[in-house]
XYZ file of C-alpha atoms in Angstrom:
168
model
C -11.467 -16.663 -16.130
C -12.179 -13.189 -17.444
C -9.975 -10.127 -17.501
C -11.219 -6.773 -16.296
C -10.379 -3.975 -18.711
C -9.794 -0.760 -16.803
C -9.062 2.439 -18.687
C -8.896 6.132 -17.972
C -9.876 8.135 -21.011
C -11.271 11.498 -22.013
C -15.038 11.687 -21.598
C -17.289 11.587 -24.658
C -20.838 12.900 -25.065
C -22.077 9.279 -24.948
C -20.767 9.082 -21.358
C -23.335 11.668 -20.178
C -25.859 9.184 -18.675
C -23.093 7.326 -16.819
C -21.541 10.577 -15.576
C -24.923 11.682 -14.260
C -25.346 8.316 -12.516
C -21.850 8.498 -10.940
C -22.439 12.062 -9.761
C -25.797 11.178 -8.215
C -24.608 8.021 -6.405
C -21.267 9.434 -5.246
C -22.755 12.683 -3.982
C -25.575 10.894 -2.150
C -23.017 8.686 -0.439
C -20.571 11.529 0.331
C -22.847 14.436 1.238
C -26.110 13.063 2.633
C -26.329 14.583 6.111
C -23.674 17.214 5.287
C -25.300 19.286 2.534
C -28.946 20.160 3.299
C -31.349 17.746 1.553
C -33.221 20.304 -0.558
C -29.959 21.843 -1.795
C -28.543 18.401 -2.585
C -31.690 17.466 -4.537
C -31.357 20.656 -6.610
C -27.749 19.761 -7.417
C -28.843 16.304 -8.624
C -31.507 17.737 -10.888
C -29.046 20.251 -12.398
C -26.469 17.569 -13.231
C -28.681 15.708 -15.689
C -27.287 13.826 -18.710
C -28.010 16.964 -20.769
C -25.771 19.041 -18.452
C -22.994 16.437 -18.706
C -23.223 16.286 -22.519
C -22.663 20.042 -22.587
C -19.821 19.829 -20.048
C -17.955 17.168 -22.028
C -17.851 19.569 -24.983
C -16.245 22.410 -23.000
C -12.519 23.062 -22.760
C -11.746 21.893 -19.193
C -10.418 18.301 -19.167
C -12.831 15.616 -18.003
C -11.752 11.988 -17.838
C -13.651 8.847 -16.945
C -12.631 5.648 -15.250
C -14.081 2.977 -17.514
C -14.363 -0.615 -16.297
C -15.243 -2.205 -19.616
C -18.966 -1.406 -19.359
C -18.755 2.375 -19.165
C -17.828 5.112 -16.730
C -17.800 4.248 -13.028
C -15.863 7.351 -12.009
C -14.688 10.695 -13.315
C -12.362 13.619 -12.661
C -12.421 17.181 -13.950
C -9.322 19.340 -13.701
C -7.218 22.100 -15.208
C -5.589 25.384 -14.234
C -6.072 26.507 -10.641
C -8.998 28.907 -10.479
C -7.902 30.607 -7.225
C -4.834 32.788 -7.723
C -4.378 33.248 -3.958
C -3.326 29.594 -3.595
C 0.265 28.368 -4.144
C -0.934 26.113 -6.979
C -1.046 26.273 -10.754
C -3.262 23.206 -11.280
C -6.514 22.037 -9.721
C -8.607 18.898 -9.559
C -12.178 20.223 -9.408
C -13.970 16.919 -8.879
C -12.983 13.289 -8.470
C -15.789 10.815 -7.808
C -16.417 7.081 -8.126
C -19.540 4.995 -7.753
C -19.588 3.917 -4.079
C -19.058 0.233 -4.934
C -15.741 1.118 -6.631
C -14.390 3.165 -3.700
C -11.739 1.886 -1.317
C -10.163 -0.639 -3.708
C -7.520 1.464 -5.451
C -9.433 2.935 -8.384
C -9.514 6.411 -6.821
C -5.720 6.361 -6.451
C -5.355 5.247 -10.028
C -7.631 8.020 -11.322
C -5.972 10.640 -9.099
C -2.473 9.662 -10.269
C -3.506 9.681 -13.938
C -4.914 13.198 -13.580
C -1.803 14.382 -11.711
C 0.376 13.000 -14.520
C -1.708 14.779 -17.152
C -1.475 18.025 -15.202
C 2.331 17.614 -14.935
C 2.491 17.034 -18.702
C 0.684 20.375 -19.075
C 3.296 22.090 -16.873
C 0.975 22.234 -13.851
C 2.999 20.634 -11.069
C 1.495 22.244 -7.944
C -2.048 20.915 -7.708
C -4.807 21.847 -5.275
C -7.954 19.925 -4.388
C -10.795 21.303 -2.250
C -12.869 19.039 0.010
C -15.650 19.679 2.490
C -14.113 19.238 5.924
C -17.085 17.118 7.049
C -16.414 14.674 4.209
C -13.994 12.656 6.324
C -13.503 9.981 3.698
C -12.374 12.488 1.052
C -10.088 14.297 3.502
C -8.506 11.001 4.579
C -8.019 10.046 0.911
C -6.270 13.316 -0.017
C -4.110 13.142 3.107
C -3.130 9.542 2.278
C -2.150 10.716 -1.217
C 0.278 13.208 0.330
C -1.802 16.377 0.262
C -0.971 19.062 2.773
C -3.500 21.588 4.012
C -2.874 25.103 2.639
C -6.206 26.873 3.154
C -9.525 26.744 5.001
C -12.632 28.666 3.961
C -16.273 28.658 4.891
C -18.844 28.478 2.113
C -22.616 28.672 2.351
C -24.240 25.756 0.622
C -27.964 26.216 0.766
C -28.411 28.085 4.022
C -25.740 26.086 5.831
C -22.163 27.314 6.359
C -19.737 24.498 5.545
C -15.976 24.428 6.053
C -13.791 23.573 3.061
C -10.131 22.627 3.148
C -7.603 22.923 0.304
C -4.972 20.211 -0.108
C -1.778 20.960 -2.036
C 0.190 18.338 -3.935
C 3.691 18.980 -5.322
């Protein structure tokens, strides 16, 4: 019998290829048919391992969910970037490889990030999700998020509705 070592840790430059892989797979699964194909392809090409290596070195926190063999998920977060919202913290992105979704790892990663934000004095946290991404919306609602804002954003040439979830 083997034990599975699961850890949530700060990302390192060596995680860049895995982060790129997670981004690509998670976004294909989540946004195919929602975000126009050409726009989605451009996003994939921009988020190369080189981009991730640079991002890991910046100041905004980025953590990975590591299942013993490297990153299978990630979250980026920090201060809320939209002062019009009743939040002081924000989770910018939270994604897992599709095969690790729906089995509790997303909850674990979300809770770890929320705890880190609380430790930083950021106790009112907002997360944005595309309204058409039903799985993400259901996840944030199941975690106790309440809707505090709706906006429309053009992604490519397509207007897409976004919803903000607040967690206290």
